[in-house]
mmCIF file with all atom_site columns, C-alpha atoms in Angstrom:
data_model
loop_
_atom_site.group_PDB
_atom_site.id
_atom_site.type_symbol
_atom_site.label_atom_id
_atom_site.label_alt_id
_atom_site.label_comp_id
_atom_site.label_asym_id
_atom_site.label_entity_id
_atom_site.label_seq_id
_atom_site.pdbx_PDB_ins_code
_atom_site.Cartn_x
_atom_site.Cartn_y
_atom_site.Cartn_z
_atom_site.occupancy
_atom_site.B_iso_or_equiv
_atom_site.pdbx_formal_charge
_atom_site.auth_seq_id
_atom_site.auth_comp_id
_atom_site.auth_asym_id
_atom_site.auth_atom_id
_atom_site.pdbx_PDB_model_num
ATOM 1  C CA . UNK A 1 1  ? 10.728  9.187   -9.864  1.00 49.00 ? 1  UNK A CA 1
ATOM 2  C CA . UNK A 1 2  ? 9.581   11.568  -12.617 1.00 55.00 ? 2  UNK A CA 1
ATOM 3  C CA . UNK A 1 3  ? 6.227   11.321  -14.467 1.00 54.00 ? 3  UNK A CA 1
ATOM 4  C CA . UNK A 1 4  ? 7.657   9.196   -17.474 1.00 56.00 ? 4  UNK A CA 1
ATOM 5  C CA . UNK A 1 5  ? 8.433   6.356   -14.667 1.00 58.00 ? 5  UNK A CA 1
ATOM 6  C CA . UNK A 1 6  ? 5.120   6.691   -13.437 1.00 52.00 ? 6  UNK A CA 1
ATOM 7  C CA . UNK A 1 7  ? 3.660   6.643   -16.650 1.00 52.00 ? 7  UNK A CA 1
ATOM 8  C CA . UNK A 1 8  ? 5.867   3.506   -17.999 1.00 52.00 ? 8  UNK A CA 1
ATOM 9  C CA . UNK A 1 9  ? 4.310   1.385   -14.577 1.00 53.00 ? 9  UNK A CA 1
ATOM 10 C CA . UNK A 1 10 ? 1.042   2.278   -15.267 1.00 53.00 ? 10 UNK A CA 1
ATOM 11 C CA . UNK A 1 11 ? 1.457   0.719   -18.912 1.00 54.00 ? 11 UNK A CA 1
ATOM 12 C CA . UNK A 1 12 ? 3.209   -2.097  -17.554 1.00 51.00 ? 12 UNK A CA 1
ATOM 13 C CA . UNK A 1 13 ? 0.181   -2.976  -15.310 1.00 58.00 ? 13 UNK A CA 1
ATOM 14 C CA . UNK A 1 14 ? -1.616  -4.644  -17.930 1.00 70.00 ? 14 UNK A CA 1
ATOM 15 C CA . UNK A 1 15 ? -4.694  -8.226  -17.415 1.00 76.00 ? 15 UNK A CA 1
ATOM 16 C CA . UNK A 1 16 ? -2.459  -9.145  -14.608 1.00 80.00 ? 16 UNK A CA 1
ATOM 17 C CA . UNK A 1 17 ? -3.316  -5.869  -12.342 1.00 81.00 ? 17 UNK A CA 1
ATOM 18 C CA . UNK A 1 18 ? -7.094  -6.634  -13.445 1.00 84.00 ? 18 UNK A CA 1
ATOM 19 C CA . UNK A 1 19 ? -7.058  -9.821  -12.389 1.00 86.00 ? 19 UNK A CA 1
ATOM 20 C CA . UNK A 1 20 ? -5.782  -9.037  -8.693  1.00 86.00 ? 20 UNK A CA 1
ATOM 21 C CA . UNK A 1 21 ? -8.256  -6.693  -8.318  1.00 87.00 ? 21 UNK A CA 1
ATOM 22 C CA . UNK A 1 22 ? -11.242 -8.782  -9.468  1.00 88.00 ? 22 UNK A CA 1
ATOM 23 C CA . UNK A 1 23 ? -9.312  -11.299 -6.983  1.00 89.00 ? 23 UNK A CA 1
ATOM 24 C CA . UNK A 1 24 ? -10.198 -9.187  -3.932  1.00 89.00 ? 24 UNK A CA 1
ATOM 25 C CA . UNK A 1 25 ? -13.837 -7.875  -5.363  1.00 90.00 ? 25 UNK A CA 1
ATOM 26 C CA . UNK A 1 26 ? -12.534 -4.552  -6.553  1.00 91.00 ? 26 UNK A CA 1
ATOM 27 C CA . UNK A 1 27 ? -13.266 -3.080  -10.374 1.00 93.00 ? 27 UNK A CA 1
ATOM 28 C CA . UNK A 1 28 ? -9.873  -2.110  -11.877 1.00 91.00 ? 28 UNK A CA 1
ATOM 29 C CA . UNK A 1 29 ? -9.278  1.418   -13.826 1.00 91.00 ? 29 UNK A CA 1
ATOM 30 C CA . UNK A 1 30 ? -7.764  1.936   -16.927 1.00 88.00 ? 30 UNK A CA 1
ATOM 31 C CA . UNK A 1 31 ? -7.533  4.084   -20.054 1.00 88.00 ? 31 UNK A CA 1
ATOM 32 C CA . UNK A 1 32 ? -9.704  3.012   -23.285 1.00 89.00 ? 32 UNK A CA 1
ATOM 33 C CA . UNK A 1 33 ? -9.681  5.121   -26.348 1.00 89.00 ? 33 UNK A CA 1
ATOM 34 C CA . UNK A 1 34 ? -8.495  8.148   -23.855 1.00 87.00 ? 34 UNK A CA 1
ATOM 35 C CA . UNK A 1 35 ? -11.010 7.454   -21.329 1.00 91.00 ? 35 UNK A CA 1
ATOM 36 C CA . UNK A 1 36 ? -11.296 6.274   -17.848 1.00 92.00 ? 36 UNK A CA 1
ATOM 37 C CA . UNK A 1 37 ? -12.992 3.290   -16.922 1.00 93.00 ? 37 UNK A CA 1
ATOM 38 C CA . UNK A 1 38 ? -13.781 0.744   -14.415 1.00 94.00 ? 38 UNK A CA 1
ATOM 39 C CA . UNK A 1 39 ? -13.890 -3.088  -15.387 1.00 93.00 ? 39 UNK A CA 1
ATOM 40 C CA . UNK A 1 40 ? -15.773 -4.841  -12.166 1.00 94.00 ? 40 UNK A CA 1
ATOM 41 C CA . UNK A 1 41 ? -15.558 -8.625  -12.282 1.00 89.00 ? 41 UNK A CA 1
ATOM 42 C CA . UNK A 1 42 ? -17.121 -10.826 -14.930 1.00 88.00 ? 42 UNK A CA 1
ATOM 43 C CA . UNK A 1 43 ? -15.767 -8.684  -17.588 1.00 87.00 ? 43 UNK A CA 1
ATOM 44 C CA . UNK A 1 44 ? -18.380 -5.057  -17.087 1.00 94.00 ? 44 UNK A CA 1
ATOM 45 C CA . UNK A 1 45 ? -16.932 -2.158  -17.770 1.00 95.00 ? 45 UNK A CA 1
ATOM 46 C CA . UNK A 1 46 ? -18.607 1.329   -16.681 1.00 96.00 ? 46 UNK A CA 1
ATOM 47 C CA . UNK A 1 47 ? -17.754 4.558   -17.701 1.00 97.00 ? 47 UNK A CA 1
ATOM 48 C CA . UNK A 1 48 ? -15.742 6.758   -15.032 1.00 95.00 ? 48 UNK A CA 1
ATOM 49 C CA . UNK A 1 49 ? -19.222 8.478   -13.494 1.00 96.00 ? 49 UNK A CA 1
ATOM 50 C CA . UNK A 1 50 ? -21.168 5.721   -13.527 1.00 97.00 ? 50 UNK A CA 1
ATOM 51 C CA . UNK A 1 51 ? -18.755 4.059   -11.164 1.00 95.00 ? 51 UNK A CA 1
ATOM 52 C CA . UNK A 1 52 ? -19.061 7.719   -8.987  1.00 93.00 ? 52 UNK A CA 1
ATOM 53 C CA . UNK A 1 53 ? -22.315 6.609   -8.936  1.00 95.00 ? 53 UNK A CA 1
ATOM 54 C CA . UNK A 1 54 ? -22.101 2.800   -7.428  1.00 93.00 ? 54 UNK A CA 1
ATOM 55 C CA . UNK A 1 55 ? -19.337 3.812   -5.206  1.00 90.00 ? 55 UNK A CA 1
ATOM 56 C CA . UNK A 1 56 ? -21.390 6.666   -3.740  1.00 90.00 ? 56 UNK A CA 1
ATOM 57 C CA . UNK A 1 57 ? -23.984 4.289   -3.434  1.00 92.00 ? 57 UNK A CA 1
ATOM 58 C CA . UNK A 1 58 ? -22.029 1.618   -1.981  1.00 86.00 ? 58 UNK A CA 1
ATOM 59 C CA . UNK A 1 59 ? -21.060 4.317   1.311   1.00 83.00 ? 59 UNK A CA 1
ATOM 60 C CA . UNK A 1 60 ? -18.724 2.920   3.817   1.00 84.00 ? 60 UNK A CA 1
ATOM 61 C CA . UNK A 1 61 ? -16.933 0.143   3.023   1.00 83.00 ? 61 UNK A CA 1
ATOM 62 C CA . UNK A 1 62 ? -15.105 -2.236  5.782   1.00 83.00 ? 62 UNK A CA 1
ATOM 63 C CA . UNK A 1 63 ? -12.369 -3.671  4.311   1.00 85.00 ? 63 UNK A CA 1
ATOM 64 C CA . UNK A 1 64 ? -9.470  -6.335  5.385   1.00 89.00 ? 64 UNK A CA 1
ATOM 65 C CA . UNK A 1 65 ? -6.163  -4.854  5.730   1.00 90.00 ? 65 UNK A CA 1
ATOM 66 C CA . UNK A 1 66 ? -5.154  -6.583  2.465   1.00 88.00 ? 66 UNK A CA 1
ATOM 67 C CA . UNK A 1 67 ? -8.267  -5.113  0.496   1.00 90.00 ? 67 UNK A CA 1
ATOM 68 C CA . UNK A 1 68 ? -8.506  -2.152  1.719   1.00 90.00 ? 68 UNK A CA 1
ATOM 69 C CA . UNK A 1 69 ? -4.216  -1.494  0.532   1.00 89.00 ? 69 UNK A CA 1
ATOM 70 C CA . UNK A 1 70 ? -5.566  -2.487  -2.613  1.00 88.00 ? 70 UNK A CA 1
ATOM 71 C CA . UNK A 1 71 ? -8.344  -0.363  -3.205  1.00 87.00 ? 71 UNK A CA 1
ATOM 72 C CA . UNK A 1 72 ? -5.384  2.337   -2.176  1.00 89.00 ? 72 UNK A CA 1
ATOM 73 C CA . UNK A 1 73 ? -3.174  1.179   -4.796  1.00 87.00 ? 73 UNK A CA 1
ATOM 74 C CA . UNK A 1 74 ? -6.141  1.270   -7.413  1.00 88.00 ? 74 UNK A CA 1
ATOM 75 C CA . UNK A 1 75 ? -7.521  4.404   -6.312  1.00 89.00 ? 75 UNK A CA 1
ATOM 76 C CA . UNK A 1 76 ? -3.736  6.231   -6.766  1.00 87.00 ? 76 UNK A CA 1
ATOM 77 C CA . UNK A 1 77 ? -3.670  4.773   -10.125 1.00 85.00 ? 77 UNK A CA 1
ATOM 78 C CA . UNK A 1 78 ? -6.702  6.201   -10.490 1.00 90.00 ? 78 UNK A CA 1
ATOM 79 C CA . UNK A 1 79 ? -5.161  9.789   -9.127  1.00 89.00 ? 79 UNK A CA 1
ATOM 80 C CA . UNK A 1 80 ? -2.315  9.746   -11.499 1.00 85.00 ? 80 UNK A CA 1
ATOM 81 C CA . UNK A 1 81 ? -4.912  8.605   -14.565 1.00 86.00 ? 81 UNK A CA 1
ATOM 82 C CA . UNK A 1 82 ? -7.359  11.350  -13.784 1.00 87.00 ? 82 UNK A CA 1
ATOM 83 C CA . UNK A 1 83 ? -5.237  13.993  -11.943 1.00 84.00 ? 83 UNK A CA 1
ATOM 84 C CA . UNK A 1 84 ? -8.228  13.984  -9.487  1.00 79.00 ? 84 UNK A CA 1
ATOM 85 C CA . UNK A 1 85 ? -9.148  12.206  -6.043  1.00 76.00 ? 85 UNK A CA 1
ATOM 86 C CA . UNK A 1 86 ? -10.220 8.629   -6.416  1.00 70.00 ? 86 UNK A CA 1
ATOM 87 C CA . UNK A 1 87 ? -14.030 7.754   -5.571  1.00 66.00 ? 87 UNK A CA 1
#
């Protein structure tokens, strides 16, 4: 798969992709206006380092199998958004 695939999925994961994560307590990421940011549940979205912030705050989380494959697949969108490691 070359980058234009990757980057064609990640447009295709559009409210739907939000939704699941708010489904299993997670923020989602996406681009707005060129930026990153994280939309937690109930519609609040943070900029890219305040998120750093809660998540560093947050420490270890313990996760279900489900969730924590989730948070994986949000944090590698993440990686391929930001080119850097996910928080």
């Amino acid at each position: 798969m070359d980058f234009e695939d990757i980057w064609n999925k990640l447009c295709g994961m559009g409210r739907q992709a939000i939704e699941d994560a708010h489904a299993r307590g997670l923020p989602a990421v996406y681009l707005r206006d060129g930026e990153i940011v994280w939309e937690y549940s109930r519609g609040e979205v943070v900029s890219d380092e305040e998120h750093h912030r809660r998540r560093a705050a947050e420490g270890d989380v313990d996760d279900s199998p489900e969730k924590a494959d989730f948070r994986r697949r949000i944090s590698n969108r993440y990686e391929l958004l930001s080119g850097r490691n996910a928080p």
